[in-house]
PDB file of N, CA, C and O and ligand atoms in Angstrom:
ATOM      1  N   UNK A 446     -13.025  24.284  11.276  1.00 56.00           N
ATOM      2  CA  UNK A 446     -14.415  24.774  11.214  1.00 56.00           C
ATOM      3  C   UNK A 446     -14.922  24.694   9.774  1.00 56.00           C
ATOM      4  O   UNK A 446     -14.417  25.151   8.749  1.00 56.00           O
ATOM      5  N   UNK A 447     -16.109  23.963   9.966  1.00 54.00           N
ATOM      6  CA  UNK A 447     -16.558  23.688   8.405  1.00 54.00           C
ATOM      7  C   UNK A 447     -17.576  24.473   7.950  1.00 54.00           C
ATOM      8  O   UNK A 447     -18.567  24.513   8.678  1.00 54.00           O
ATOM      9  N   UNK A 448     -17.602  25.197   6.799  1.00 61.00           N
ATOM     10  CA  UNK A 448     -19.397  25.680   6.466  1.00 61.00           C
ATOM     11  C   UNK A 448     -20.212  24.743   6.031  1.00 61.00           C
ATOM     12  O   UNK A 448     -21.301  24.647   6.598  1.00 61.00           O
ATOM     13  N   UNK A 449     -19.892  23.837   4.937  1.00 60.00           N
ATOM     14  CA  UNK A 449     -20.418  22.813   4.439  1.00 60.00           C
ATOM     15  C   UNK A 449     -20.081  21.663   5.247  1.00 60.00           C
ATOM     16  O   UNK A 449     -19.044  21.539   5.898  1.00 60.00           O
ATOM     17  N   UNK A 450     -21.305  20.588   5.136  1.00 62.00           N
ATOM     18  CA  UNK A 450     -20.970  19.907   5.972  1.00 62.00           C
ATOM     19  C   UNK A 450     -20.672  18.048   5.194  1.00 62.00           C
ATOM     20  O   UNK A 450     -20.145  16.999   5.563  1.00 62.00           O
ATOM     21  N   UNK A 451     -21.478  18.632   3.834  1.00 71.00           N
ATOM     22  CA  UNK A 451     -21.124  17.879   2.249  1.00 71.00           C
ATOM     23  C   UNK A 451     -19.961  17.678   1.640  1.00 71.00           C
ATOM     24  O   UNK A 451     -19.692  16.752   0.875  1.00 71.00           O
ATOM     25  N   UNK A 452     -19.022  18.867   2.103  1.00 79.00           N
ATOM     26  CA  UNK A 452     -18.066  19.084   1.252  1.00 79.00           C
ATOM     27  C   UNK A 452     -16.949  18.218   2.315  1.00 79.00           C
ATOM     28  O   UNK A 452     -16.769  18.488   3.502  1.00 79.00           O
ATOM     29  N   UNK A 453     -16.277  17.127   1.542  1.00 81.00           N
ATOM     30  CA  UNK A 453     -14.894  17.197   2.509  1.00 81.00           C
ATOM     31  C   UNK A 453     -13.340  17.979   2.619  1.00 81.00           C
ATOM     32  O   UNK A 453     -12.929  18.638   1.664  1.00 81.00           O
ATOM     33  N   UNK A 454     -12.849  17.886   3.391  1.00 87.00           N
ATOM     34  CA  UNK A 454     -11.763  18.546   3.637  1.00 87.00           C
ATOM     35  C   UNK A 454     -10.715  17.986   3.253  1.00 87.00           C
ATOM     36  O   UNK A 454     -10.416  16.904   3.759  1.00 87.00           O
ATOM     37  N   UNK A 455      -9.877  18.582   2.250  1.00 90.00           N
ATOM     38  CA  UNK A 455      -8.917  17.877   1.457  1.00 90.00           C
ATOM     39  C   UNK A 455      -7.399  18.797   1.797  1.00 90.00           C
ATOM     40  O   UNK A 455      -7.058  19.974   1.673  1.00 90.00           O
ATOM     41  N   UNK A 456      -6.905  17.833   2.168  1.00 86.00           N
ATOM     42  CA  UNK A 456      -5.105  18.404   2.541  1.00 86.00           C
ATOM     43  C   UNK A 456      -4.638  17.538   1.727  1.00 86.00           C
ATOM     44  O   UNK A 456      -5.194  16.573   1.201  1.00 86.00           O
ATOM     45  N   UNK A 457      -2.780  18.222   1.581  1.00 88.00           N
ATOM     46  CA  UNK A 457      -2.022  17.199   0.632  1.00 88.00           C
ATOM     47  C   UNK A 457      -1.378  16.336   1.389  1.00 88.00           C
ATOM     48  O   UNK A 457      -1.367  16.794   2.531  1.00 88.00           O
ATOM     49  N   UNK A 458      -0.769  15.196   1.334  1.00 88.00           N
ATOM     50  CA  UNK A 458      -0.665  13.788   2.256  1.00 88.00           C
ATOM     51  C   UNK A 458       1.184  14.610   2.285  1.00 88.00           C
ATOM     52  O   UNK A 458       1.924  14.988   1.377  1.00 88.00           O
ATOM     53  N   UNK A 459       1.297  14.593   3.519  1.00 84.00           N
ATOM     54  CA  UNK A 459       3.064  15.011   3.679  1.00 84.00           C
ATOM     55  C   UNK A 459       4.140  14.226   3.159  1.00 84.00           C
ATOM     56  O   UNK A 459       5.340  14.500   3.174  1.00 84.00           O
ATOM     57  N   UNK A 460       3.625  13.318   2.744  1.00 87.00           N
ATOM     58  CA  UNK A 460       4.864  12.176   2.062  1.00 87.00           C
ATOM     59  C   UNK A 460       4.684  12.152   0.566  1.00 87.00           C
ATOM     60  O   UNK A 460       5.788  12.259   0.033  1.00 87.00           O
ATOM     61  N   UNK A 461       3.880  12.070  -0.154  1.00 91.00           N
ATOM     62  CA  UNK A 461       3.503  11.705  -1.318  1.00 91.00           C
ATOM     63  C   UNK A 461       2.811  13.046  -2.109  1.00 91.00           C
ATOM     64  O   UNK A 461       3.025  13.406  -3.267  1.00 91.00           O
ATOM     65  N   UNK A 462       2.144  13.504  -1.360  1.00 89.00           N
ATOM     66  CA  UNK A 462       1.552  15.225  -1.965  1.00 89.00           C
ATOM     67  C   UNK A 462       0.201  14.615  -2.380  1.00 89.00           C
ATOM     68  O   UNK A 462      -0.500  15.443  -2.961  1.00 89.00           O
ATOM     69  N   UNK A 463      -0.287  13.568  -2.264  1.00 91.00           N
ATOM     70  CA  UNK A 463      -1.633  13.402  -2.286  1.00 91.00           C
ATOM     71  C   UNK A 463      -2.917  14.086  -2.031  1.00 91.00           C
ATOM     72  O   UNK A 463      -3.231  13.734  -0.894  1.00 91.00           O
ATOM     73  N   UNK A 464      -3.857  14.908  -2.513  1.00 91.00           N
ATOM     74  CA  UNK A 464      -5.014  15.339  -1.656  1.00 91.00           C
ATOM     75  C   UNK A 464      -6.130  14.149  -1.480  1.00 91.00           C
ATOM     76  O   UNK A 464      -6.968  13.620  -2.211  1.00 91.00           O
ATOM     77  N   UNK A 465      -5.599  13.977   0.186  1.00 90.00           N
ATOM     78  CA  UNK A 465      -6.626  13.044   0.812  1.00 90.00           C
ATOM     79  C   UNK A 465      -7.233  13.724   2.029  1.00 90.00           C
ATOM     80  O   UNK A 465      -6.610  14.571   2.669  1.00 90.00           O
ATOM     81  N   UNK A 466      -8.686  13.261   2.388  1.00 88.00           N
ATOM     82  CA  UNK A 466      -9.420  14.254   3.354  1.00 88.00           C
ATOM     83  C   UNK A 466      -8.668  14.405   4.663  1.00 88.00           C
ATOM     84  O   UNK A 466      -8.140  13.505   5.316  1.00 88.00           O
ATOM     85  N   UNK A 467      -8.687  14.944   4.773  1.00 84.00           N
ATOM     86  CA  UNK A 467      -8.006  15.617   6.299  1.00 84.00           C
ATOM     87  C   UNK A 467      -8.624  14.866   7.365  1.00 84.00           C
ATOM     88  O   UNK A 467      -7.934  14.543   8.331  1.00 84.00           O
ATOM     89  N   UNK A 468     -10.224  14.453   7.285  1.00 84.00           N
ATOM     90  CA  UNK A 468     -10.178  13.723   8.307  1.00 84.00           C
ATOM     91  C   UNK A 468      -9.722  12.366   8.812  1.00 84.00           C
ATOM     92  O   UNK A 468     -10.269  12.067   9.873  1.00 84.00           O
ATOM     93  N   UNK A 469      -8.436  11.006   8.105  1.00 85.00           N
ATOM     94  CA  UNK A 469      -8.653  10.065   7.930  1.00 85.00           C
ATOM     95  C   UNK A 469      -6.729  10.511   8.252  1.00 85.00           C
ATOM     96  O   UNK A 469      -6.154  11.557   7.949  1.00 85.00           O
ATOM     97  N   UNK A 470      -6.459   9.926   8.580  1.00 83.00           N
ATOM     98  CA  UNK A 470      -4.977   9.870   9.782  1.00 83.00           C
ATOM     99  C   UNK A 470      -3.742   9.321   8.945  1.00 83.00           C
ATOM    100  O   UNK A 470      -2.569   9.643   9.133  1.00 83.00           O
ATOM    101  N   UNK A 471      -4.384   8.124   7.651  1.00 86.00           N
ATOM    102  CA  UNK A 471      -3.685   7.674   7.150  1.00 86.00           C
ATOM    103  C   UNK A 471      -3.918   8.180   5.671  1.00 86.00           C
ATOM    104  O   UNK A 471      -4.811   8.838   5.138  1.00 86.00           O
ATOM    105  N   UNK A 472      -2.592   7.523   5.172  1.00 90.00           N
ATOM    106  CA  UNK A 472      -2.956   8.596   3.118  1.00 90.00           C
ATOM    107  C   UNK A 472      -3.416   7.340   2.703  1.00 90.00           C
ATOM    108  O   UNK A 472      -2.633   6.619   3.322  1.00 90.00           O
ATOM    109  N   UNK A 473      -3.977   6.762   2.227  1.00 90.00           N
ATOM    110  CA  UNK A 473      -4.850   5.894   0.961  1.00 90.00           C
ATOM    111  C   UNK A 473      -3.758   5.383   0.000  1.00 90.00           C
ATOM    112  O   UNK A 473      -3.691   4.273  -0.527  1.00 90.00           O
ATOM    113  N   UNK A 474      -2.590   6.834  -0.162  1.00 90.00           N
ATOM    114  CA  UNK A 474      -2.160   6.522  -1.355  1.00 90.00           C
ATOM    115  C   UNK A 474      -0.693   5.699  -0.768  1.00 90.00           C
ATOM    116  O   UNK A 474      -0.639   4.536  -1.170  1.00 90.00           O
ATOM    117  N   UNK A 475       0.107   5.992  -0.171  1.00 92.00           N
ATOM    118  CA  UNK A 475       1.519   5.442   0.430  1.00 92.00           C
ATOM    119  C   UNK A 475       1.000   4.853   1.473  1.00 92.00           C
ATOM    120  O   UNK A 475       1.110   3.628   1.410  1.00 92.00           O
ATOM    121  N   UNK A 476       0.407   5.300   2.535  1.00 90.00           N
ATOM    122  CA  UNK A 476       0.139   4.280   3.724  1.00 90.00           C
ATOM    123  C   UNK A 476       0.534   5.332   4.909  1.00 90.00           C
ATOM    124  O   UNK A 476       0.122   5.085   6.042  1.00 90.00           O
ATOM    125  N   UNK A 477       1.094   6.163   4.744  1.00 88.00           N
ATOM    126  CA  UNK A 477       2.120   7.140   5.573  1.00 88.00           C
ATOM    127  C   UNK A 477       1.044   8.032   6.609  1.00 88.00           C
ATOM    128  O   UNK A 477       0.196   8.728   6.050  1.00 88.00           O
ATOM    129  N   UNK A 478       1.077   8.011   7.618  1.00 82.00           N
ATOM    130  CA  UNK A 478      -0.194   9.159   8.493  1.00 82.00           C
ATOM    131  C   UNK A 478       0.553  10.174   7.956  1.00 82.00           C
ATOM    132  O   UNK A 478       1.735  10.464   7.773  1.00 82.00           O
ATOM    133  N   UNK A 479      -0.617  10.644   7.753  1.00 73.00           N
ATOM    134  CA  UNK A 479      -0.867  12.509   7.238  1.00 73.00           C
ATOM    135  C   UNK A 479      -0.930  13.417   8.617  1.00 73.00           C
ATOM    136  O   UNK A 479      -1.900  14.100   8.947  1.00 73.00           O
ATOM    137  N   UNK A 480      -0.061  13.323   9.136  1.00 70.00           N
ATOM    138  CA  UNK A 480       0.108  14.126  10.706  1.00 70.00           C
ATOM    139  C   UNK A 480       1.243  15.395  10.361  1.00 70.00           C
ATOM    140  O   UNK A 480       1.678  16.173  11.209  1.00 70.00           O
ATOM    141  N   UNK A 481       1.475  15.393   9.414  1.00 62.00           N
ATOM    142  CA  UNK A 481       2.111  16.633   9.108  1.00 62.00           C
ATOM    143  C   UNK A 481       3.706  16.344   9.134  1.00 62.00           C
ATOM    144  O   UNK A 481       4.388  17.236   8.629  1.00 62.00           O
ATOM    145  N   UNK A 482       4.442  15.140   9.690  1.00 65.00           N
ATOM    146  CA  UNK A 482       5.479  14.955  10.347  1.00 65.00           C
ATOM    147  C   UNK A 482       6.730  14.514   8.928  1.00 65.00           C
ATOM    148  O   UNK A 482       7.951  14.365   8.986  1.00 65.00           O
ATOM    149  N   UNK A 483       5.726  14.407   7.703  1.00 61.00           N
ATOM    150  CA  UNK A 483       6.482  13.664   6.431  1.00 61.00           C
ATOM    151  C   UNK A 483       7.206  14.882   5.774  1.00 61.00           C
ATOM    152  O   UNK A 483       6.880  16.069   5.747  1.00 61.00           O
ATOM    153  N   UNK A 484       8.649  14.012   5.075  1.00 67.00           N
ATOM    154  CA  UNK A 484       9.370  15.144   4.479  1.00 67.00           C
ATOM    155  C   UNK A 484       8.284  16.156   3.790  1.00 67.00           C
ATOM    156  O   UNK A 484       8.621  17.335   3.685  1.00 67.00           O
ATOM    157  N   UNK A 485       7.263  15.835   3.414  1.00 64.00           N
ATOM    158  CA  UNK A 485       6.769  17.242   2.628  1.00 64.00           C
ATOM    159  C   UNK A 485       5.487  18.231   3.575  1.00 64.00           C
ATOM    160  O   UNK A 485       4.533  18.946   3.270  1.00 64.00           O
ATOM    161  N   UNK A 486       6.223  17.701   5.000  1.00 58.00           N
ATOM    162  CA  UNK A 486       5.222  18.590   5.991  1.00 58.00           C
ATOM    163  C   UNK A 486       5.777  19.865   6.761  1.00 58.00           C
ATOM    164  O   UNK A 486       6.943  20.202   6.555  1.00 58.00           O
ATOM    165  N   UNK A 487       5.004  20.562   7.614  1.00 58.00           N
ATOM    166  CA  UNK A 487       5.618  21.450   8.400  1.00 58.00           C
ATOM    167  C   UNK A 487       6.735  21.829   8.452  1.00 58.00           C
ATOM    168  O   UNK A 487       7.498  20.881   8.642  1.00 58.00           O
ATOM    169  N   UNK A 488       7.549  23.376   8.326  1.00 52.00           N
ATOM    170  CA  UNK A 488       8.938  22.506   8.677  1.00 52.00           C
ATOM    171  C   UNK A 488       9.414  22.530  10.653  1.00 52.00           C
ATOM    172  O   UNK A 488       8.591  23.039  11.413  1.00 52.00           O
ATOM    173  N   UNK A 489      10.508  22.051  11.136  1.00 52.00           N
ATOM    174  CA  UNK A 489      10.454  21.937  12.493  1.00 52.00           C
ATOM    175  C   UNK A 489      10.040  20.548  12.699  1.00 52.00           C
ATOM    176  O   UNK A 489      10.447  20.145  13.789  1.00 52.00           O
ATOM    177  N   UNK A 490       9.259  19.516  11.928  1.00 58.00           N
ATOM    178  CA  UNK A 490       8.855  18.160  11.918  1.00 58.00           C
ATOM    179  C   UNK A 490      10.100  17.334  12.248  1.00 58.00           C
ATOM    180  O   UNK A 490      10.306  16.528  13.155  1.00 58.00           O
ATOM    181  N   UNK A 491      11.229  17.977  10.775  1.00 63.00           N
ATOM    182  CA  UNK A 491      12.768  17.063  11.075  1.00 63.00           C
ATOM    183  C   UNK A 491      13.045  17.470  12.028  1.00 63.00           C
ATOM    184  O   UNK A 491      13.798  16.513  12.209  1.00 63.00           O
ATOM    185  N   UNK A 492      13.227  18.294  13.307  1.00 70.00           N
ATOM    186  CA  UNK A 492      14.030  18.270  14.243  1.00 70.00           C
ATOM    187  C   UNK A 492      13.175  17.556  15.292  1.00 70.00           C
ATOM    188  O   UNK A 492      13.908  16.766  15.887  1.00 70.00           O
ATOM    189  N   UNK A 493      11.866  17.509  15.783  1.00 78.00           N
ATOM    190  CA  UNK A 493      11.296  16.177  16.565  1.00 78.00           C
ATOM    191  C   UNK A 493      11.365  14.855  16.297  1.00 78.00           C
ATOM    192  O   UNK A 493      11.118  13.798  16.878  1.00 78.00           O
ATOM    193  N   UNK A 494      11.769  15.218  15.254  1.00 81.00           N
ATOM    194  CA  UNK A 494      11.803  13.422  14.554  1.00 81.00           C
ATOM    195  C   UNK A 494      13.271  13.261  15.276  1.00 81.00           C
ATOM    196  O   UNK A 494      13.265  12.474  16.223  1.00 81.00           O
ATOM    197  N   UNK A 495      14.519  13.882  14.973  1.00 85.00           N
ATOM    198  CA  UNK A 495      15.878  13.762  15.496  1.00 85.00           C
ATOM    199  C   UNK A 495      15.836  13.928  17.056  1.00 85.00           C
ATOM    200  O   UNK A 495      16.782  13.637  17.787  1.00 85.00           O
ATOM    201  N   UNK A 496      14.539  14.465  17.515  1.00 88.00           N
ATOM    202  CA  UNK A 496      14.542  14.798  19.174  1.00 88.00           C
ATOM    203  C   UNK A 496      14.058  13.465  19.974  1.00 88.00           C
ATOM    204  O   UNK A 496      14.489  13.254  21.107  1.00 88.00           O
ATOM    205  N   UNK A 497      13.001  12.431  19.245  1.00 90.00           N
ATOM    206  CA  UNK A 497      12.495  11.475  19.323  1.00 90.00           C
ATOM    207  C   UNK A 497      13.226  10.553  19.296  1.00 90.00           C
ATOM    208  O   UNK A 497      13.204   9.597  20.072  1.00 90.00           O
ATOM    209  N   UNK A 498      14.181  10.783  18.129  1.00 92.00           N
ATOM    210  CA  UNK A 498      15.616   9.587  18.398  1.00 92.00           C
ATOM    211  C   UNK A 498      16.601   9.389  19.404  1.00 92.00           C
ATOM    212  O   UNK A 498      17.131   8.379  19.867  1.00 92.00           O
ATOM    213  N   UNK A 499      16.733  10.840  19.668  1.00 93.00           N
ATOM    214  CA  UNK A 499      17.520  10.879  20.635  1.00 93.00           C
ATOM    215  C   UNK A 499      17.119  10.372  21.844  1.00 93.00           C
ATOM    216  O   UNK A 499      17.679   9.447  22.432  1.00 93.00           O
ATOM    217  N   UNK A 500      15.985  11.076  22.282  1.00 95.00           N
ATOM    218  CA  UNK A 500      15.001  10.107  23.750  1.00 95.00           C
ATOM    219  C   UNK A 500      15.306   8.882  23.650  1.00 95.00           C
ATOM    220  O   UNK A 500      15.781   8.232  24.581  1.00 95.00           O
ATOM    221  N   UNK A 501      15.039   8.380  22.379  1.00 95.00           N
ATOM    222  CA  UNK A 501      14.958   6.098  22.680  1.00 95.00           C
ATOM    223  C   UNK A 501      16.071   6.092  22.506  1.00 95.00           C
ATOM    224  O   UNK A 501      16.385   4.960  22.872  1.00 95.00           O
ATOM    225  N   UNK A 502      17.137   6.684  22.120  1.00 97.00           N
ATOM    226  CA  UNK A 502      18.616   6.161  22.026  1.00 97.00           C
ATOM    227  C   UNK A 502      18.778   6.135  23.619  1.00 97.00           C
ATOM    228  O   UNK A 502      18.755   5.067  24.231  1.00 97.00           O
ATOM    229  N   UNK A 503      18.942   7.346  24.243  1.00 97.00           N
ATOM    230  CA  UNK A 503      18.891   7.647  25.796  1.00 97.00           C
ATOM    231  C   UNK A 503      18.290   6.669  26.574  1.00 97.00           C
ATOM    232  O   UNK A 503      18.940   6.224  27.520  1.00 97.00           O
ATOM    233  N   UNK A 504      16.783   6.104  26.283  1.00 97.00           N
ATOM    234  CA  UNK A 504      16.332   5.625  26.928  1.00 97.00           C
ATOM    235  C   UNK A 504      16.560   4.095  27.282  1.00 97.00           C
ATOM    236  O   UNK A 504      16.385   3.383  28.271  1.00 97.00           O
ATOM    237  N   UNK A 505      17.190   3.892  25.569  1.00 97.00           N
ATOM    238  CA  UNK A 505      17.563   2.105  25.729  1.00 97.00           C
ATOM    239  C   UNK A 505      18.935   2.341  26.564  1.00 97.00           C
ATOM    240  O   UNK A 505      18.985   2.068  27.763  1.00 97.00           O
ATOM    241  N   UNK A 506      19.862   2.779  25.969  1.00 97.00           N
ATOM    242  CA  UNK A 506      21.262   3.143  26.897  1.00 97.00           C
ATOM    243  C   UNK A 506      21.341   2.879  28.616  1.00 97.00           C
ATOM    244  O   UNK A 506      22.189   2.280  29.277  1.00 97.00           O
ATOM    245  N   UNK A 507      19.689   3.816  29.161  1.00 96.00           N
ATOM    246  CA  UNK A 507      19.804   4.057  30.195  1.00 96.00           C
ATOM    247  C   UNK A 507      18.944   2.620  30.837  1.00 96.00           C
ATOM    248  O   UNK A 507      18.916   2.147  31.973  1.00 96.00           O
ATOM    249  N   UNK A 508      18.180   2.130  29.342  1.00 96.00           N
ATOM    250  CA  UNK A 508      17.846   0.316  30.352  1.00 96.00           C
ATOM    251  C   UNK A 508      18.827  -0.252  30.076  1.00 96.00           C
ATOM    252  O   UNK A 508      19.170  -0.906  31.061  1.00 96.00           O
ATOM    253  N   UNK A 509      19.442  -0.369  29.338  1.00 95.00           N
ATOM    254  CA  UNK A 509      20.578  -1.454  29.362  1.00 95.00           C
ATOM    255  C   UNK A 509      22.062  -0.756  30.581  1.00 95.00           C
ATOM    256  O   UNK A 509      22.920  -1.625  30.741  1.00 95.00           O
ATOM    257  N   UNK A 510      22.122  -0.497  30.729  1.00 94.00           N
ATOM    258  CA  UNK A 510      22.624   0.322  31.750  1.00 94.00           C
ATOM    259  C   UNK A 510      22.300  -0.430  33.219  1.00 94.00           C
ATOM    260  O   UNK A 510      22.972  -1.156  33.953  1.00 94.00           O
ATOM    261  N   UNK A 511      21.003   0.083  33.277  1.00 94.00           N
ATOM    262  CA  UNK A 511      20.401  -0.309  34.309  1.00 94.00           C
ATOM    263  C   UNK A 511      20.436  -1.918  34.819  1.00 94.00           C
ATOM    264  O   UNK A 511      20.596  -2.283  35.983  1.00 94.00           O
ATOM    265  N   UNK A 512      20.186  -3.038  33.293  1.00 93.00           N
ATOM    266  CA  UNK A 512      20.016  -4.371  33.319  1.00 93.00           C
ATOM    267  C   UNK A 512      21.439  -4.746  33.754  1.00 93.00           C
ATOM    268  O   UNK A 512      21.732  -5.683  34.497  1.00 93.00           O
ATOM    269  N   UNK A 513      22.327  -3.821  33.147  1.00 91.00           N
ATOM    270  CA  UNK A 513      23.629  -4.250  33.078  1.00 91.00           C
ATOM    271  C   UNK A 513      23.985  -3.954  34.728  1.00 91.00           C
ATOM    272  O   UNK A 513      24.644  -4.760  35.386  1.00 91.00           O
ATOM    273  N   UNK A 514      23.513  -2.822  35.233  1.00 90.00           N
ATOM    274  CA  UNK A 514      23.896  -2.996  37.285  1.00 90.00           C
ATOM    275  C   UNK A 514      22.973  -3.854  37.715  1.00 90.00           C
ATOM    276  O   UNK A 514      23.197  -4.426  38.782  1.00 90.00           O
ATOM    277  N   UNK A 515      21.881  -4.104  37.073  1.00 83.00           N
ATOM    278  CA  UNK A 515      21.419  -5.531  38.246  1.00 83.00           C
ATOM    279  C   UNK A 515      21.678  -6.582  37.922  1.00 83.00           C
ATOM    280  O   UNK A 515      21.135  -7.531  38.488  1.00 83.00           O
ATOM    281  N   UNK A 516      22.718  -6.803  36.766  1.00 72.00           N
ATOM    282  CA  UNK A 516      22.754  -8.206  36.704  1.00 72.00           C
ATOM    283  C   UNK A 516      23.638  -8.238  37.686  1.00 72.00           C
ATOM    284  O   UNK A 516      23.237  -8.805  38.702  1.00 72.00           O
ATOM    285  N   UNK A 517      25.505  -7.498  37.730  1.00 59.00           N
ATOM    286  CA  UNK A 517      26.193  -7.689  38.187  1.00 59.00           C
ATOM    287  C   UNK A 517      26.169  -7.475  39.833  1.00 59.00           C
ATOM    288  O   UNK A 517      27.235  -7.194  40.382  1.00 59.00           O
ATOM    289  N   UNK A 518      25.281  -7.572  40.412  1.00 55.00           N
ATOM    290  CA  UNK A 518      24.894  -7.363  41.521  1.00 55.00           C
ATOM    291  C   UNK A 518      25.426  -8.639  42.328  1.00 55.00           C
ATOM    292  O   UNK A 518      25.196  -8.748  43.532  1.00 55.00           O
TER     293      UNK A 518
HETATM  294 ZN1   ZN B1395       0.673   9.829   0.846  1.00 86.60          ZN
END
């Protein structure tokens, strides 16, 4: 919620510590989206990041898995 509507909204970029406007997804300065998810964001970020790995590890496992019973069919 903004009062001004002149003024922009400046957060620090989670990777680099940059203040770039909050509204713009990516930092200007590294390249890195400012989603909060970078070592210098939120904390709880590193454990979705390790939860996210785990899913596509699981998930390739469970296609190759899968490719691997229909080939031998
Ligand atoms: Zn940055």
């Amino acid at each position: 919620m903004r009062d001004e509507d002149d003024l922009i909204d400046y957060e620090p970029c989670s990777y680099c510590g940059e203040e770039v406007p909050a509204d713009i997804v990516r930092c200007p300065k590294c390249g890195n989206f400012t989603d909060g998810a970078g070592p210098k964001g939120k904390g709880g970020s590193a454990w979705d990041r390790k939860k996210v790995a785990v899913v596509i590890v699981v998930v390739l496992t469970l296609a190759a898995f899968l490719l691997t019973s229909m080939g031998g069919c």
